[in-house]
CSV table of C-alpha atoms in Angstrom, one decimal:
chain,number,residue,atom,x,y,z
A,1,MET,CA,-81.9,13.9,165.7
A,2,PHE,CA,-81.9,11.8,168.8
A,3,HIS,CA,-79.3,13.4,171.2
A,4,VAL,CA,-76.9,11.0,172.9
A,5,GLY,CA,-78.0,12.6,176.2
A,6,GLY,CA,-81.6,11.6,175.5
A,7,ALA,CA,-80.4,8.1,174.7
A,8,ARG,CA,-78.6,7.8,178.0
A,9,SER,CA,-81.7,9.1,179.9
A,10,ALA,CA,-83.9,6.6,178.0
A,11,LEU,CA,-81.6,3.7,178.9
A,12,GLN,CA,-81.6,4.8,182.6
A,13,ASN,CA,-85.4,5.0,182.7
A,14,TRP,CA,-85.6,1.7,180.8
A,15,ILE,CA,-83.3,-0.1,183.3
A,16,TYR,CA,-85.1,1.4,186.3
A,17,ALA,CA,-88.5,0.2,184.9
A,18,GLN,CA,-87.1,-3.3,184.3
A,19,GLN,CA,-85.6,-3.5,187.8
A,20,THR,CA,-88.7,-2.4,189.6
A,21,GLY,CA,-91.3,-4.2,187.5
A,22,GLY,CA,-92.5,-0.9,186.1
A,23,VAL,CA,-93.4,0.3,182.6
A,24,PHE,CA,-91.2,2.5,180.3
A,25,VAL,CA,-93.3,5.2,178.6
A,26,LEU,CA,-92.3,7.0,175.4
A,27,ARG,CA,-94.0,10.3,175.0
A,28,ILE,CA,-93.2,12.6,172.1
A,29,GLU,CA,-93.6,16.2,173.1
A,30,ASP,CA,-94.8,17.6,169.8
A,31,THR,CA,-96.6,20.8,170.7
A,32,ASP,CA,-93.9,22.9,169.0
A,33,ALA,CA,-94.9,22.5,165.4
A,34,ALA,CA,-91.6,23.9,164.1
A,35,ARG,CA,-89.7,21.1,165.8
A,36,ASN,CA,-92.1,18.3,165.0
A,37,ARG,CA,-92.2,16.1,161.9
A,38,PRO,CA,-93.2,12.4,161.5
A,39,GLU,CA,-89.8,11.4,160.2
A,40,TRP,CA,-88.2,12.9,163.3
A,41,THR,CA,-90.5,10.8,165.5
A,42,GLU,CA,-89.6,7.7,163.5
A,43,GLY,CA,-85.9,8.6,163.9
A,44,ILE,CA,-86.3,8.6,167.7
A,45,ILE,CA,-88.2,5.2,167.6
A,46,SER,CA,-85.6,3.6,165.3
A,47,ALA,CA,-82.7,4.9,167.4
A,48,LEU,CA,-84.3,3.4,170.5
A,49,ASP,CA,-84.7,0.1,168.6
A,50,TRP,CA,-81.0,0.2,167.8
A,51,ILE,CA,-79.9,0.6,171.4
A,52,GLY,CA,-82.2,-2.2,172.5
A,53,ILE,CA,-85.4,-0.4,173.6
A,54,GLU,CA,-87.5,-2.1,171.0
A,55,ARG,CA,-90.9,-0.9,169.8
A,56,GLY,CA,-93.6,-3.0,171.2
A,57,SER,CA,-91.8,-3.5,174.5
A,58,TYR,CA,-93.0,-0.2,176.0
A,59,GLU,CA,-96.0,2.0,176.2
A,60,GLY,CA,-96.3,4.6,173.5
A,61,PRO,CA,-95.4,6.5,171.6
A,62,TYR,CA,-97.9,8.9,173.0
A,63,PHE,CA,-98.1,12.4,171.6
A,64,GLN,CA,-98.4,15.4,173.9
A,65,SER,CA,-100.6,17.2,171.3
A,66,ALA,CA,-103.3,14.6,171.9
A,67,TYR,CA,-103.7,15.9,175.4
A,68,ALA,CA,-104.3,19.5,174.6
A,69,GLY,CA,-107.8,19.4,176.1
A,70,GLU,CA,-106.4,18.2,179.4
A,71,HIS,CA,-103.8,21.0,179.3
A,72,THR,CA,-106.4,23.7,178.7
A,73,ALA,CA,-108.6,22.3,181.5
A,74,ALA,CA,-105.8,22.4,184.0
A,75,ALA,CA,-104.9,26.0,183.0
A,76,THR,CA,-108.6,27.0,183.4
A,77,ARG,CA,-108.8,25.3,186.7
A,78,LEU,CA,-105.7,27.0,188.1
A,79,TYR,CA,-107.0,30.4,186.9
A,80,GLY,CA,-110.4,29.8,188.4
A,81,GLU,CA,-108.9,28.8,191.8
A,82,GLY,CA,-106.8,32.0,191.9
A,83,ARG,CA,-103.5,30.0,191.4
A,84,ALA,CA,-102.8,31.7,188.1
A,85,TYR,CA,-103.4,35.1,186.6
A,86,TYR,CA,-103.1,36.8,183.2
A,87,CYS,CA,-100.2,39.1,182.4
A,88,ASP,CA,-99.6,41.3,179.4
A,89,CYS,CA,-96.0,42.3,180.3
A,90,SER,CA,-93.3,41.9,177.7
A,91,ARG,CA,-89.7,41.1,178.6
A,92,ASP,CA,-88.8,44.7,177.7
A,93,ASP,CA,-91.5,46.0,180.1
A,94,VAL,CA,-89.9,44.0,183.0
A,95,ILE,CA,-86.4,45.3,182.2
A,96,ALA,CA,-87.7,48.9,182.0
A,97,ARG,CA,-89.3,48.6,185.4
A,98,THR,CA,-86.5,46.8,187.2
A,99,GLY,CA,-83.5,48.2,185.3
A,100,ASN,CA,-82.0,44.8,185.2
A,101,THR,CA,-81.7,42.5,182.2
A,102,HIS,CA,-81.0,39.4,184.5
A,103,THR,CA,-83.9,39.6,186.9
A,104,GLY,CA,-86.9,37.5,186.6
A,105,TYR,CA,-90.5,38.5,186.3
A,106,ASP,CA,-91.5,41.1,189.0
A,107,GLY,CA,-95.1,40.1,189.6
A,108,PHE,CA,-96.5,43.3,188.2
A,109,CYS,CA,-99.8,41.8,187.0
A,110,ARG,CA,-100.5,39.7,190.1
A,111,ASP,CA,-103.3,42.0,191.3
A,112,ARG,CA,-104.4,43.7,188.1
A,113,ALA,CA,-107.3,41.2,187.7
A,114,LEU,CA,-106.7,40.9,183.9
A,115,GLY,CA,-108.8,38.5,182.0
A,116,PRO,CA,-107.8,36.4,179.0
A,117,GLY,CA,-107.0,38.3,175.8
A,118,GLU,CA,-104.6,38.8,173.0
A,119,GLY,CA,-101.1,39.3,174.2
A,120,ARG,CA,-101.9,38.0,177.7
A,121,ALA,CA,-100.1,34.9,179.0
A,122,LEU,CA,-101.2,32.9,182.0
A,123,ARG,CA,-98.8,32.9,184.9
A,124,PHE,CA,-98.7,30.6,187.9
A,125,ARG,CA,-98.7,32.4,191.2
A,126,THR,CA,-95.8,31.0,193.2
A,127,PRO,CA,-96.0,31.0,197.0
A,128,ASP,CA,-94.3,34.0,198.8
A,129,GLU,CA,-93.1,31.9,201.7
A,130,GLY,CA,-91.9,28.4,202.5
A,131,GLU,CA,-89.7,26.0,200.6
A,132,THR,CA,-90.1,23.3,197.9
A,133,VAL,CA,-88.2,20.2,198.6
A,134,VAL,CA,-87.4,17.9,195.6
A,135,VAL,CA,-86.9,14.2,196.4
A,136,ASP,CA,-84.2,13.2,194.1
A,137,LEU,CA,-82.6,9.7,194.0
A,138,VAL,CA,-79.4,11.1,192.6
A,139,ARG,CA,-79.1,14.4,194.5
A,140,GLY,CA,-80.8,13.8,197.8
A,141,GLU,CA,-83.3,16.6,198.6
A,142,PRO,CA,-82.4,19.9,196.8
A,143,THR,CA,-84.4,22.7,198.5
A,144,PHE,CA,-85.7,25.8,196.8
A,145,GLU,CA,-87.0,28.9,198.6
A,146,ASN,CA,-90.4,29.7,197.1
A,147,LYS,CA,-89.8,33.5,197.3
A,148,LEU,CA,-87.0,33.1,194.8
A,149,LEU,CA,-89.2,31.4,192.2
A,150,GLU,CA,-90.7,33.9,189.7
A,151,ASP,CA,-94.4,33.6,188.7
A,152,PHE,CA,-93.8,31.5,185.6
A,153,VAL,CA,-95.9,31.3,182.4
A,154,ILE,CA,-98.0,28.1,182.1
A,155,ALA,CA,-100.1,29.0,179.0
A,156,ARG,CA,-99.6,31.3,176.0
A,157,SER,CA,-102.0,34.0,174.9
A,158,ASP,CA,-103.6,31.6,172.5
A,159,GLY,CA,-104.4,29.2,175.3
A,160,SER,CA,-101.9,26.6,174.5
A,161,ALA,CA,-99.9,25.2,177.4
A,162,VAL,CA,-96.1,25.6,177.7
A,163,PHE,CA,-93.8,22.8,178.5
A,164,LEU,CA,-94.0,23.1,182.3
A,165,LEU,CA,-97.7,22.7,182.5
A,166,ALA,CA,-98.1,20.3,179.7
A,167,ASN,CA,-95.5,18.0,181.1
A,168,VAL,CA,-97.1,17.9,184.5
A,169,VAL,CA,-100.6,17.3,183.2
A,170,ASP,CA,-99.3,14.5,180.9
A,171,ASP,CA,-97.4,12.8,183.8
A,172,MET,CA,-100.5,13.0,186.0
A,173,THR,CA,-102.7,11.7,183.2
A,174,MET,CA,-100.4,8.8,182.5
A,175,GLY,CA,-99.7,7.9,186.1
A,176,ILE,CA,-95.9,8.6,185.9
A,177,THR,CA,-94.2,7.7,189.2
A,178,HIS,CA,-90.5,8.2,188.4
A,179,VAL,CA,-88.7,10.7,186.1
A,180,ILE,CA,-85.0,10.3,185.3
A,181,ARG,CA,-83.6,13.2,183.3
A,182,ALA,CA,-80.6,15.4,182.9
A,183,GLU,CA,-79.7,17.9,185.7
A,184,GLU,CA,-80.3,20.8,183.3
A,185,HIS,CA,-84.0,20.3,184.1
A,186,LEU,CA,-83.5,20.5,187.9
A,187,PRO,CA,-84.3,24.3,188.0
A,188,ASN,CA,-87.7,23.4,186.5
A,189,THR,CA,-88.5,20.8,189.1
A,190,PRO,CA,-89.7,23.0,192.0
A,191,LYS,CA,-92.0,24.8,189.5
A,192,GLN,CA,-93.4,21.5,188.3
A,193,GLN,CA,-93.8,20.2,191.9
A,194,LEU,CA,-95.8,23.3,192.7
A,195,LEU,CA,-98.0,22.6,189.7
A,196,TRP,CA,-98.5,19.0,190.8
A,197,GLU,CA,-99.5,20.1,194.3
A,198,ALA,CA,-101.8,22.9,192.9
A,199,LEU,CA,-103.6,20.3,190.7
A,200,GLY,CA,-103.9,17.9,193.7
A,201,GLY,CA,-101.4,15.3,192.6
A,202,LYS,CA,-98.3,13.7,194.2
A,203,PRO,CA,-95.1,14.6,192.4
A,204,PRO,CA,-93.1,11.8,191.0
A,205,VAL,CA,-89.7,10.6,192.3
A,206,TRP,CA,-87.0,12.4,190.4
A,207,GLY,CA,-83.5,11.4,189.4
A,208,HIS,CA,-81.4,14.2,187.8
A,209,VAL,CA,-78.3,12.7,186.3
A,210,PRO,CA,-75.2,14.7,185.5
A,211,VAL,CA,-75.0,16.8,182.3
A,212,ILE,CA,-72.8,15.5,179.5
A,213,VAL,CA,-69.9,17.7,178.4
A,214,ASN,CA,-67.3,17.8,175.7
A,215,GLU,CA,-63.5,17.8,176.1
A,216,LYS,CA,-63.6,21.5,177.0
A,217,ARG,CA,-66.1,20.7,179.7
A,218,GLN,CA,-68.8,22.5,177.8
A,219,LYS,CA,-72.3,21.1,177.7
A,220,LEU,CA,-72.8,19.0,174.6
A,221,SER,CA,-74.4,21.1,171.9
A,222,LYS,CA,-75.9,20.0,168.6
A,223,ARG,CA,-74.6,23.3,167.1
A,224,ARG,CA,-71.0,22.5,168.1
A,225,ASP,CA,-70.6,18.8,168.9
A,226,LYS,CA,-71.5,15.5,167.3
A,227,VAL,CA,-74.5,14.5,169.4
A,228,ALA,CA,-76.9,12.6,167.1
A,229,LEU,CA,-77.1,8.9,168.0
A,230,GLU,CA,-78.0,8.2,164.4
A,231,SER,CA,-74.7,9.6,163.2
A,232,TYR,CA,-72.8,7.3,165.4
A,233,ARG,CA,-74.9,4.4,164.2
A,234,ASP,CA,-74.3,5.3,160.6
A,235,GLU,CA,-70.6,5.8,161.1
A,236,GLY,CA,-70.3,2.2,162.3
A,237,TYR,CA,-70.5,2.1,166.1
A,238,LEU,CA,-72.0,-1.1,167.4
A,239,ALA,CA,-75.2,-0.8,169.4
A,240,ALA,CA,-73.8,-2.9,172.3
A,241,ALA,CA,-70.7,-0.7,172.5
A,242,MET,CA,-72.7,2.6,172.4
A,243,ARG,CA,-75.2,1.3,175.0
A,244,ASN,CA,-72.4,0.2,177.3
A,245,TYR,CA,-70.6,3.5,176.9
A,246,LEU,CA,-73.6,5.6,177.5
A,247,MET,CA,-74.3,3.9,180.8
A,248,LEU,CA,-70.8,4.8,182.0
A,249,LEU,CA,-71.6,8.5,181.7
A,250,GLY,CA,-72.0,9.2,185.4
A,251,TRP,CA,-72.0,5.6,186.6
A,252,ALA,CA,-69.6,2.6,186.7
A,253,PRO,CA,-70.1,-1.2,187.3
A,254,SER,CA,-68.4,-2.9,190.2
A,255,GLY,CA,-64.7,-3.7,190.1
A,256,ASP,CA,-62.0,-2.3,187.8
A,257,ARG,CA,-63.9,-2.8,184.6
A,258,GLU,CA,-66.0,-0.8,182.1
A,259,ILE,CA,-66.7,-3.2,179.3
A,260,VAL,CA,-69.3,-5.5,180.7
A,261,PRO,CA,-72.3,-7.6,179.5
A,262,TRP,CA,-75.6,-5.8,179.4
A,263,SER,CA,-76.9,-8.3,182.0
A,264,VAL,CA,-74.3,-6.9,184.5
A,265,VAL,CA,-75.5,-3.3,183.8
A,266,GLU,CA,-79.1,-4.4,184.4
A,267,GLU,CA,-78.2,-6.1,187.6
A,268,GLU,CA,-75.9,-3.5,189.1
A,269,TYR,CA,-77.1,-0.1,188.0
A,270,ARG,CA,-78.5,2.0,190.8
A,271,LEU,CA,-79.6,5.6,190.5
A,272,GLU,CA,-78.3,6.2,194.0
A,273,ASP,CA,-74.8,5.4,192.7
A,274,VAL,CA,-74.8,7.9,189.9
A,275,SER,CA,-72.2,10.7,190.2
A,276,HIS,CA,-73.1,14.4,190.6
A,277,SER,CA,-70.2,15.5,188.4
A,278,PRO,CA,-70.5,16.4,184.7
A,279,ALA,CA,-69.9,13.3,182.5
A,280,PHE,CA,-67.3,13.7,179.8
A,281,PHE,CA,-68.4,12.3,176.4
A,282,ASP,CA,-64.9,11.1,175.2
A,283,VAL,CA,-65.2,10.2,171.6
A,284,LYS,CA,-61.7,8.7,171.6
A,285,LYS,CA,-62.7,6.4,174.4
A,286,LEU,CA,-65.9,5.5,172.6
A,287,ARG,CA,-63.8,4.5,169.5
A,288,ALA,CA,-61.6,2.3,171.6
A,289,PHE,CA,-64.7,0.7,173.2
A,290,ASN,CA,-66.1,0.1,169.8
A,291,GLY,CA,-62.9,-1.4,168.6
A,292,ASP,CA,-62.9,-3.8,171.5
A,293,TYR,CA,-66.4,-4.8,170.7
A,294,ILE,CA,-65.6,-5.4,167.0
A,295,ARG,CA,-62.7,-7.6,167.9
A,296,ALA,CA,-64.9,-9.7,170.1
A,297,LEU,CA,-67.2,-10.7,167.3
A,298,ASP,CA,-66.8,-14.0,165.5
A,299,ALA,CA,-66.1,-14.1,161.8
A,300,GLU,CA,-69.8,-14.6,160.8
A,301,GLU,CA,-70.9,-11.7,163.1
A,302,PHE,CA,-68.2,-9.4,161.8
A,303,ALA,CA,-69.2,-10.1,158.2
A,304,ALA,CA,-72.8,-9.4,159.1
A,305,VAL,CA,-72.2,-6.1,160.8
A,306,CYS,CA,-70.0,-4.9,157.9
A,307,ALA,CA,-72.6,-5.7,155.3
A,308,PRO,CA,-74.3,-2.2,155.3
A,309,TRP,CA,-71.0,-0.5,154.5
A,310,LEU,CA,-70.2,-3.1,151.8
A,311,GLY,CA,-73.4,-2.5,150.0
A,312,GLY,CA,-74.9,0.8,151.2
A,313,THR,CA,-78.3,1.6,152.7
A,314,ASP,CA,-80.7,4.5,152.8
A,315,THR,CA,-78.5,6.3,155.3
A,316,ILE,CA,-75.0,4.7,154.5
A,317,PRO,CA,-73.4,5.7,151.2
A,318,ALA,CA,-72.7,2.9,148.7
A,319,PRO,CA,-69.0,1.8,148.5
A,320,PRO,CA,-67.0,3.0,145.5
A,321,TRP,CA,-66.9,-0.3,143.6
A,322,ASP,CA,-69.4,-1.8,141.2
A,323,PRO,CA,-71.6,-4.2,143.2
A,324,ALA,CA,-71.0,-6.9,140.6
A,325,LYS,CA,-67.3,-6.7,141.4
A,326,PHE,CA,-67.8,-7.5,145.1
A,327,ASP,CA,-66.9,-11.0,146.1
A,328,SER,CA,-67.9,-12.2,149.6
A,329,THR,CA,-65.3,-15.0,149.5
A,330,VAL,CA,-62.6,-12.5,148.8
A,331,PHE,CA,-63.9,-10.3,151.6
A,332,ALA,CA,-64.0,-13.2,154.0
A,333,SER,CA,-60.3,-14.0,153.3
A,334,VAL,CA,-59.2,-10.5,154.5
A,335,ALA,CA,-61.9,-9.8,157.1
A,336,PRO,CA,-59.9,-11.2,160.0
A,337,LEU,CA,-57.1,-8.9,159.1
A,338,ALA,CA,-59.4,-5.9,159.0
A,339,GLN,CA,-61.2,-6.8,162.1
A,340,THR,CA,-58.1,-6.2,164.2
A,341,ARG,CA,-57.5,-2.8,162.8
A,342,ILE,CA,-60.8,-0.9,162.5
A,343,ALA,CA,-62.4,1.1,165.3
A,344,VAL,CA,-65.7,1.9,163.4
A,345,LEU,CA,-67.3,-0.2,160.7
A,346,SER,CA,-67.3,2.5,158.1
A,347,GLU,CA,-63.5,2.2,158.0
A,348,ILE,CA,-63.9,-1.3,156.4
A,349,VAL,CA,-64.4,0.3,153.0
A,350,ASP,CA,-60.9,2.0,152.9
A,351,TYR,CA,-59.3,-1.3,154.0
A,352,VAL,CA,-60.8,-3.5,151.3
A,353,ASP,CA,-61.7,-1.2,148.3
A,354,PHE,CA,-58.5,-2.0,146.5
A,355,LEU,CA,-59.7,-5.6,146.1
A,356,PHE,CA,-62.9,-4.7,144.3
A,357,LEU,CA,-61.8,-1.8,142.1
A,358,ASP,CA,-60.1,-1.9,138.7
A,359,GLU,CA,-57.7,0.7,140.0
A,360,PRO,CA,-57.0,1.6,143.6
A,361,VAL,CA,-58.3,4.8,145.1
A,362,ARG,CA,-55.2,6.9,145.4
A,363,ASP,CA,-54.5,8.9,148.5
A,364,GLU,CA,-52.4,11.8,147.1
A,365,GLN,CA,-50.6,12.4,150.4
A,366,SER,CA,-49.6,8.8,150.5
A,367,TRP,CA,-48.5,8.9,146.9
A,368,GLN,CA,-46.3,11.9,147.5
A,369,LYS,CA,-44.8,10.4,150.6
A,370,ALA,CA,-44.0,7.0,149.1
A,371,MET,CA,-43.1,7.8,145.5
A,372,LYS,CA,-39.9,9.7,146.1
A,373,GLU,CA,-36.5,9.2,144.4
A,374,GLY,CA,-35.7,5.5,144.0
A,375,ALA,CA,-39.4,4.5,144.1
A,376,ALA,CA,-39.5,3.6,140.4
A,377,ASP,CA,-36.4,1.4,140.8
A,378,ILE,CA,-38.0,-0.4,143.7
A,379,LEU,CA,-41.3,-0.9,141.8
A,380,ALA,CA,-39.4,-2.3,138.8
A,381,ALA,CA,-37.4,-4.7,140.9
A,382,ALA,CA,-40.5,-5.8,142.9
A,383,GLN,CA,-42.3,-6.4,139.6
A,384,ASP,CA,-39.5,-8.6,138.4
A,385,ALA,CA,-39.1,-10.4,141.7
A,386,PHE,CA,-42.8,-11.1,142.1
A,387,GLY,CA,-43.2,-12.1,138.5
A,388,ALA,CA,-40.6,-14.8,139.0
A,389,LEU,CA,-42.3,-16.5,142.0
A,390,GLU,CA,-43.6,-20.0,141.5
A,391,THR,CA,-45.9,-19.8,144.6
A,392,TRP,CA,-48.0,-16.7,145.0
A,393,SER,CA,-48.5,-16.4,148.7
A,394,ALA,CA,-47.6,-14.0,151.5
A,395,GLU,CA,-44.3,-15.6,152.7
A,396,PRO,CA,-42.6,-15.8,149.3
A,397,LEU,CA,-43.8,-12.3,148.4
A,398,LYS,CA,-42.3,-11.0,151.6
A,399,ALA,CA,-39.0,-12.8,151.1
A,400,ALA,CA,-38.8,-11.5,147.5
A,401,LEU,CA,-39.3,-7.9,148.6
A,402,GLU,CA,-36.8,-8.3,151.4
A,403,ARG,CA,-34.2,-9.3,148.9
A,404,VAL,CA,-35.0,-6.2,146.8
A,405,GLY,CA,-34.5,-4.1,149.8
A,406,GLU,CA,-31.3,-5.8,150.9
A,407,GLU,CA,-29.8,-5.3,147.5
A,408,ARG,CA,-30.4,-1.5,147.9
A,409,GLY,CA,-29.4,-1.3,151.6
A,410,LEU,CA,-33.0,-0.6,152.6
A,411,LYS,CA,-35.1,-2.0,155.4
A,412,LEU,CA,-38.4,-3.7,154.5
A,413,GLY,CA,-40.4,-0.7,155.7
A,414,LYS,CA,-38.8,1.6,153.2
A,415,THR,CA,-39.0,-1.0,150.4
A,416,GLN,CA,-42.6,-1.9,150.8
A,417,ALA,CA,-43.9,1.7,151.0
A,418,PRO,CA,-44.1,2.4,147.2
A,419,VAL,CA,-45.3,-1.1,146.6
A,420,ARG,CA,-48.2,-0.7,149.1
A,421,VAL,CA,-49.2,2.7,147.6
A,422,ALA,CA,-49.0,1.3,144.0
A,423,THR,CA,-51.2,-1.7,144.8
A,424,THR,CA,-53.6,-0.4,147.5
A,425,GLY,CA,-53.5,3.4,147.0
A,426,ARG,CA,-52.6,4.1,150.6
A,427,THR,CA,-49.7,3.9,153.1
A,428,VAL,CA,-52.0,2.5,155.8
A,429,GLY,CA,-54.0,-0.7,155.4
A,430,LEU,CA,-54.0,-4.5,155.8
A,431,PRO,CA,-50.8,-6.4,156.0
A,432,LEU,CA,-49.2,-5.9,152.6
A,433,PHE,CA,-48.2,-9.4,151.7
A,434,GLU,CA,-51.5,-11.0,152.7
A,435,SER,CA,-53.2,-8.3,150.7
A,436,LEU,CA,-51.1,-9.0,147.6
A,437,GLU,CA,-51.8,-12.7,148.0
A,438,VAL,CA,-55.5,-12.0,147.8
A,439,LEU,CA,-55.2,-9.4,145.1
A,440,GLY,CA,-53.5,-11.9,142.9
A,441,ARG,CA,-50.5,-12.1,140.6
A,442,GLU,CA,-52.0,-10.5,137.5
A,443,ARG,CA,-53.5,-7.4,139.2
A,444,THR,CA,-50.5,-6.9,141.5
A,445,LEU,CA,-48.0,-6.8,138.6
A,446,ALA,CA,-50.3,-4.6,136.5
A,447,ARG,CA,-50.6,-2.0,139.3
A,448,LEU,CA,-46.8,-2.0,139.8
A,449,ALA,CA,-46.3,-1.5,136.1
A,450,ALA,CA,-48.9,1.4,136.0
A,451,ALA,CA,-47.2,3.1,138.9
A,452,ARG,CA,-43.8,2.8,137.3
A,453,ALA,CA,-45.1,4.3,134.1
A,454,GLU,CA,-46.5,7.3,135.9
A,455,LEU,CA,-43.2,7.9,137.6
A,456,ALA,CA,-41.2,7.5,134.4
């Protein structure tokens, strides 16, 4: 899955590259075989397509595994220059020596002069003195004391490079000048800068943006939270809404506004203006955003974005009706009513399914709530009143049901509840009388009769 945090970072890198005349580079770090499949790579690329970073408009994708030779050469060089050494200590060994489960590596193998071999990892020898200063466009110049940095592993016993070294070598090879990423990577940065310097390169300019958290202010986790960009896409969030919202996680445009054209984001976004504080991924706010974006569409655009949910795709389930029963003209007649009510596009199915099914999908909770004592009488009276109408349209239908209610001392809300559930299956939906107008006389009366019979 493509994490929403990764999507935000991608957009920030993308915008920065556009603003500075630079090039956005997509690199797939695929050296962990257990976490690498071609379909997952395609998922990342298609997710980037969706939020506007379209394939063909950037360099890549490059694959980290293709640079294994460069990684090995760098590790060999660091070892040969005395900047790295082999270590056969396990984590348990370190704990046994230090008596502390929280302490880092204690440098035990620094001067043992071990050579490569099975069970021996290659560690970088960090300086004992001095400081490493990180130039960060978001956080200023975080400073790290070198003596507090443990000698960290840069290659496994089989010779393969770990992330820290592979990442640095790839960036050097590709000429990366700026790296924008989440602040959780900040502790890695002094280590990476030391590697850059040891390999004779100039570290990139960094920008560590705030971590994204949930409503409990916990870092978003794929094990606990909904974080996959693809899942939001398939639920029916608009790409423009998601893109706008992601950019607000730690930054805001000028003025008292949040929903802005993308051109404004491209013009106004500055890394220097990004907040240091954790950014709350508020799903309720995102839903509201999306609803605003949906309501801003014209009729043709709305019909187009609803199409995947009205027919189904590889990742979106098919709707419950027979495709032959779907009528685009009927949908168009109620689409404006639905457009003002839905927050995500997947909700469109529940709003219109009653029009394309022989029988409505019954929500049992709605049935139990509406079909109480007196409901059968209301349904019978409504059936008679509707059946006598000369004109089948919303206003006469409403007036007829109002009379049914008045005769029983009931307000319209109470009167229409059983009628709505009998004809649409739910207590919540499109305006009732406009719905019945589109549903038609024959099917409306048949559904009222069926509900009466069940209550008898």
